[in-house]
Short mmCIF file of C-alpha atoms in Angstrom, two decimals:
data_model
loop_
_atom_site.label_atom_id
_atom_site.label_comp_id
_atom_site.label_asym_id
_atom_site.label_seq_id
_atom_site.Cartn_x
_atom_site.Cartn_y
_atom_site.Cartn_z
CA MET W 207 2.48 -3.25 -24.43
CA ASP W 208 4.96 -5.65 -24.63
CA ALA W 209 5.16 -8.85 -22.18
CA GLU W 210 8.12 -7.71 -20.22
CA THR W 211 6.09 -4.24 -19.58
CA THR W 212 3.16 -6.70 -18.07
CA GLN W 213 5.96 -8.31 -15.48
CA VAL W 214 6.94 -5.33 -15.14
CA ASN W 215 4.20 -3.64 -15.00
CA GLY W 216 2.47 -5.93 -12.14
CA GLN W 217 5.89 -7.17 -10.65
CA LEU W 218 5.52 -2.90 -9.11
CA ASP W 219 2.24 -3.48 -8.52
CA LYS W 220 2.92 -5.69 -6.55
CA THR W 221 5.91 -4.74 -4.34
CA ARG W 222 3.88 -1.59 -3.96
CA ASN W 223 3.59 -0.92 -0.17
CA VAL W 224 0.90 1.95 0.88
CA HIS W 225 1.67 3.59 3.95
CA GLY W 226 -0.50 4.54 7.08
CA ASN W 227 -0.97 8.61 5.11
CA GLY W 228 -1.82 7.06 1.75
CA ASN W 229 1.43 7.52 0.82
CA GLU W 230 2.99 4.54 -1.72
CA TYR W 231 6.75 3.72 -1.84
CA TRP W 232 8.82 0.39 -2.48
CA MET W 233 11.80 -1.11 -0.89
CA ALA W 234 14.43 -0.47 -2.81
CA ARG W 235 15.98 -5.02 -2.93
CA ASP W 236 12.59 -5.82 -3.81
CA LEU W 237 12.71 -2.42 -6.76
CA GLN W 238 16.21 -4.36 -7.36
CA PRO W 239 15.64 -7.41 -9.08
CA ILE W 240 12.28 -5.18 -11.76
CA LEU W 241 14.86 -2.96 -12.71
CA GLY W 242 17.33 -6.12 -14.07
CA TYR W 243 20.67 -5.70 -11.83
CA THR W 244 21.85 -9.07 -10.26
CA GLU W 245 24.46 -6.90 -7.48
CA TRP W 246 23.55 -4.88 -4.52
CA ARG W 247 26.54 -2.34 -4.82
CA ASN W 248 25.89 -1.44 -8.79
CA PHE W 249 21.58 -0.94 -7.22
CA LYS W 250 23.30 1.28 -5.01
CA GLU W 251 25.72 3.29 -7.58
CA VAL W 252 21.75 3.98 -9.10
CA ILE W 253 20.46 4.70 -6.26
CA ASP W 254 23.41 6.93 -5.07
CA ARG W 255 23.42 8.75 -8.10
CA ALA W 256 19.31 9.72 -8.18
CA LYS W 257 19.67 11.41 -4.38
CA SER W 258 22.66 13.76 -5.88
CA SER W 259 19.86 14.16 -8.77
CA CYS W 260 17.08 15.15 -5.95
CA GLU W 261 20.44 17.48 -4.61
CA SER W 262 20.02 19.06 -7.81
CA ILE W 263 16.82 19.87 -7.97
CA ASP W 264 17.19 21.91 -4.51
CA VAL W 265 14.90 18.31 -3.72
CA ASP W 266 15.95 16.61 0.51
CA PRO W 267 16.42 13.02 -0.35
CA THR W 268 15.85 13.13 2.51
CA ILE W 269 12.32 13.11 2.31
CA HIS W 270 12.05 10.16 -0.28
CA PHE W 271 14.87 7.66 0.06
CA VAL W 272 15.25 6.16 3.35
CA GLU W 273 17.72 3.89 4.91
CA THR W 274 17.67 1.39 6.76
CA ASN W 275 19.06 -2.18 7.78
CA LYS W 276 17.63 -5.26 8.32
CA MET W 277 18.64 -7.84 10.59
CA VAL W 278 18.64 -11.55 7.41
CA ALA W 279 19.34 -15.55 8.81
CA ILE W 280 22.64 -16.79 6.94
CA GLY W 281 22.50 -20.03 8.77
CA SER W 282 23.01 -21.84 12.23
CA GLY W 283 20.54 -19.38 13.91
CA ALA W 284 23.25 -16.10 12.80
CA GLU W 285 22.26 -12.81 11.47
CA ARG W 286 23.33 -10.56 9.58
CA ALA W 287 22.11 -6.36 8.99
CA ARG W 288 21.66 -5.83 5.07
CA GLU W 289 21.37 -2.50 4.13
CA ASP W 290 18.48 -1.15 2.23
CA CYS W 291 15.94 1.70 1.42
CA TYR W 292 12.19 2.95 1.19
CA LEU W 293 11.43 4.82 -1.38
CA SER W 294 9.22 6.65 -2.56
CA ARG W 295 7.72 7.05 -5.25
CA TYR W 296 9.88 9.16 -6.74
CA ALA W 297 12.34 8.17 -5.91
CA CYS W 298 10.59 5.49 -8.02
CA TYR W 299 10.85 7.59 -10.73
CA LEU W 300 14.42 9.34 -9.80
CA VAL W 301 15.80 6.03 -10.04
CA ALA W 302 14.50 4.43 -12.64
CA MET W 303 15.27 7.30 -15.39
CA ASN W 304 18.60 6.94 -14.28
CA GLY W 305 18.99 3.43 -14.41
CA GLU W 306 21.80 2.11 -17.48
CA PRO W 307 19.08 2.90 -20.36
CA THR W 308 20.16 -0.29 -22.55
CA LYS W 309 18.05 -2.11 -19.54
CA ARG W 310 14.29 -2.74 -21.01
CA GLN W 311 13.51 -3.40 -17.79
CA ILE W 312 14.22 0.26 -17.21
CA ALA W 313 12.60 1.72 -20.27
CA ALA W 314 9.25 -0.11 -18.42
CA ALA W 315 9.66 1.36 -14.98
CA GLN W 316 10.38 5.06 -15.91
CA ALA W 317 7.07 4.52 -18.00
CA TYR W 318 5.15 2.59 -14.84
CA PHE W 319 6.43 5.49 -12.67
CA ALA W 320 5.34 9.09 -15.37
CA VAL W 321 2.54 6.91 -15.79
CA GLN W 322 1.63 6.87 -11.69
CA THR W 323 2.97 9.98 -10.90
CA ARG W 324 0.45 11.96 -13.02
CA ARG W 325 -2.20 9.50 -11.52
CA GLN W 326 -0.76 11.04 -8.24
CA GLU W 327 -1.13 14.53 -9.77
CA LYS W 328 -4.51 14.20 -10.74
CA PHE W 329 -5.53 12.37 -7.96
CA ASP W 330 -4.93 15.34 -6.04
CA GLU W 331 -6.42 17.79 -8.54
CA LEU W 332 -10.22 15.73 -7.21
CA THR W 333 -12.39 17.35 -3.98
CA GLU W 334 -12.57 16.03 -1.11
CA ALA W 335 -15.39 13.73 -1.92
CA GLN W 336 -14.11 12.65 -5.36
CA LYS W 337 -10.78 11.27 -3.04
CA ARG W 338 -12.47 9.79 -0.45
CA ILE W 339 -15.12 8.13 -3.62
CA GLU W 340 -11.34 7.31 -5.83
CA LEU W 341 -9.73 5.87 -2.08
CA ARG W 342 -13.16 3.88 -1.26
CA ASP W 343 -12.81 2.32 -4.30
CA ARG W 344 -9.05 1.35 -4.11
CA VAL W 345 -9.54 -0.10 -0.40
CA LYS W 346 -12.80 -2.57 -2.63
CA ASP W 347 -9.28 -3.94 -5.54
CA HIS W 348 -7.27 -4.85 -2.65
CA ASN W 349 -9.87 -6.51 -0.40
CA LYS W 350 -10.01 -8.37 -3.46
CA GLN W 351 -6.36 -9.55 -3.96
CA LEU W 352 -6.51 -10.06 -0.23
CA ASN W 353 -9.26 -12.69 -0.78
CA SER W 354 -7.26 -14.17 -3.00
CA SER W 355 -4.08 -14.49 -0.64
CA ALA W 356 -6.48 -15.33 2.16
CA ARG W 357 -7.84 -18.03 -0.82
CA ALA W 358 -4.65 -19.38 -1.19
CA ALA W 359 -3.06 -19.64 2.22
CA GLY W 360 -5.68 -22.01 3.04
CA VAL W 361 -9.32 -19.63 4.45
CA LEU W 362 -12.02 -20.80 4.15
CA SER W 363 -14.62 -19.16 2.14
CA GLU W 364 -17.11 -19.35 5.20
CA LYS W 365 -14.64 -18.18 7.26
CA PHE W 366 -13.71 -15.16 5.14
CA GLY W 367 -15.86 -12.78 8.78
CA ILE W 368 -13.66 -14.71 11.16
CA PHE W 369 -10.54 -13.78 8.45
CA HIS W 370 -11.65 -10.54 7.97
CA ASP W 371 -12.80 -9.21 11.75
CA ALA W 372 -8.88 -10.68 12.90
CA GLY W 373 -7.69 -7.61 10.81
CA TYR W 374 -9.90 -5.33 12.72
CA ARG W 375 -10.13 -6.46 15.85
CA GLY W 376 -6.03 -5.73 15.39
CA LEU W 377 -6.55 -2.23 14.28
CA TYR W 378 -9.34 -1.41 16.72
CA GLU W 379 -9.54 -3.76 19.38
CA MET W 380 -12.83 -4.53 19.24
CA SER W 381 -14.92 -6.71 16.22
CA LEU W 382 -16.69 -5.03 13.24
CA ALA W 383 -19.67 -5.07 15.73
CA GLU W 384 -18.63 -4.18 18.10
CA ILE W 385 -17.11 -1.44 16.10
CA LYS W 386 -20.51 -0.56 13.89
CA ALA W 387 -22.18 -0.02 17.05
CA LYS W 388 -20.39 3.10 18.54
CA LYS W 389 -20.39 4.75 15.14
CA ASN W 390 -24.02 3.91 14.79
CA VAL W 391 -23.16 2.12 11.11
CA PRO W 392 -26.82 0.57 10.20
CA GLU W 393 -26.10 -3.35 10.78
CA ASN W 394 -27.05 -3.42 6.63
CA GLU W 395 -24.83 -1.31 6.02
CA THR W 396 -20.42 -1.56 4.88
CA LEU W 397 -18.21 0.52 7.43
CA LEU W 398 -16.08 1.00 4.92
CA ASP W 399 -18.81 2.52 3.31
CA HIS W 400 -18.85 5.12 6.30
CA ALA W 401 -14.72 5.78 6.41
CA GLY W 402 -13.35 9.32 5.89
CA ARG W 403 -10.30 9.36 3.85
CA VAL W 404 -7.88 8.76 6.64
CA GLU W 405 -9.71 5.99 7.78
CA LEU W 406 -9.56 4.20 4.41
CA ALA W 407 -6.64 4.43 4.19
CA ALA W 408 -5.62 3.41 8.25
CA ASN W 409 -7.60 -0.18 6.66
CA ASP W 410 -5.89 0.19 3.11
CA PHE W 411 -2.35 0.17 5.24
CA ARG W 412 -3.41 -3.13 6.83
CA ILE W 413 -5.24 -4.59 3.53
CA THR W 414 -2.33 -4.31 1.88
CA GLN W 415 0.57 -5.05 4.56
CA THR W 416 -1.48 -8.52 5.43
CA GLU W 417 -2.49 -9.07 1.98
CA GLN W 418 2.15 -9.40 1.40
CA LYS W 419 2.76 -10.07 4.29
CA LEU W 420 0.89 -13.73 3.24
CA ARG W 421 2.50 -13.85 -0.43
CA ASN W 422 5.99 -13.10 0.63
CA GLU W 423 5.71 -15.14 3.59
CA ASN W 424 3.40 -18.13 2.18
CA ILE W 425 2.12 -18.27 5.34
CA LYS W 426 -0.21 -21.63 5.19
CA GLY W 427 -3.09 -22.51 7.54
CA GLN W 428 -6.73 -21.19 7.72
CA GLU W 429 -5.39 -20.26 12.29
CA HIS W 430 -1.37 -18.71 11.15
CA ALA W 431 -3.47 -16.34 7.88
CA ILE W 432 -6.11 -14.90 10.40
CA ARG W 433 -3.88 -15.26 13.74
CA THR W 434 -1.36 -12.60 10.72
CA HIS W 435 -4.37 -10.59 10.11
CA GLN W 436 -5.14 -9.73 13.79
CA VAL W 437 -1.06 -9.26 13.98
CA VAL W 438 -1.10 -7.20 11.00
CA GLY W 439 -3.60 -4.74 12.29
CA GLN W 440 -2.69 -4.29 15.48
CA GLU W 441 0.96 -3.23 14.08
CA VAL W 442 -0.28 -0.43 12.19
CA ARG W 443 -2.13 0.37 15.01
CA ASP W 444 1.51 0.74 16.96
CA VAL W 445 2.58 3.29 14.03
CA ILE W 446 -1.03 5.37 14.46
CA LYS W 447 -0.54 6.39 18.22
CA LYS W 448 3.15 6.08 17.76
CA ILE W 449 2.55 9.09 15.22
CA GLY W 450 -0.03 10.80 18.01
CA GLY W 451 -2.70 9.79 15.36
CA THR W 452 -6.73 9.00 16.30
CA MET W 453 -8.06 6.18 16.65
CA PRO W 454 -9.83 4.58 14.63
CA GLU W 455 -12.59 3.66 16.21
CA ASN W 456 -12.69 7.30 17.27
CA LEU W 457 -13.12 9.21 14.35
CA PRO W 458 -16.21 9.63 12.87
CA PRO W 459 -18.99 7.83 10.24
CA GLU W 460 -18.94 9.55 7.57
CA PRO W 461 -21.58 10.03 4.87
CA ASN W 462 -22.42 6.55 3.33
CA ILE W 463 -20.01 7.08 0.52
CA LYS W 464 -23.20 5.33 -2.02
CA LYS W 465 -25.34 8.37 -1.51
CA LEU W 466 -21.91 10.60 -2.87
CA LYS W 467 -21.48 8.13 -5.58
CA SER W 468 -25.43 8.64 -6.65
CA SER W 469 -24.89 12.54 -6.89
CA SER W 470 -21.87 12.41 -8.62
CA LYS W 471 -23.64 10.72 -11.38
CA LYS W 472 -26.90 12.57 -11.14
CA LYS W 473 -24.26 15.82 -11.15
CA ASN W 474 -21.60 14.36 -14.33
CA LEU W 475 -24.63 13.76 -16.12
CA LYS W 476 -26.00 17.11 -15.82
CA GLU W 477 -22.98 18.70 -16.67
#
């Protein structure tokens, strides 16, 4: 893998977002420079061609391309609406396939999204238990990235417990200790090891969005970072409430995932 492909892959990973339902998405404005486009109008033409490709195979483009407008500052306190678009993984793949083939970034993105799509297909073939294990591992990896961003923001290692508790307080409206007591999770065991897929997905959304906000907004200061984590947690909770989902504290606990991993390992050895 050459240096440019590695760079494009890293940028696509960093700008990837995860919705509360576990689905990945990218913002078109984030994708634009990664794919080598300096002008929005030119990149918008690529998006329009991708939408047409979607329609040509009888797939509703509104499922994968969701247009939005965001108010941005233009100086002297004034703001204006800036066009943007939420893109699913499939939408990004179509955008890459409809980009200028002479751009090396386009070729790298085509390979990236082809691999991501195949990875999702393989995930869909897993059993429910395997999906839960896969998602739990993903949450662990994303928590490591969040820790790194929190440290860069100024959170001291001895304050990480307070930092993470703030995120739980935002999402669950109770402390980690209170959540574990409510769900009868043993004090010496990890809450997320007892979380089902829906609860894990909600926490993954909280974690990835906090990490992105700390990094994108260059948040500095321990207290500011802690408040940010709680605010993002609360916003994820508001989304769940808005769509009529079950609040995470009311989701039933699952058997410790370490037991599932152990059983899965033994099964693989037997096979």
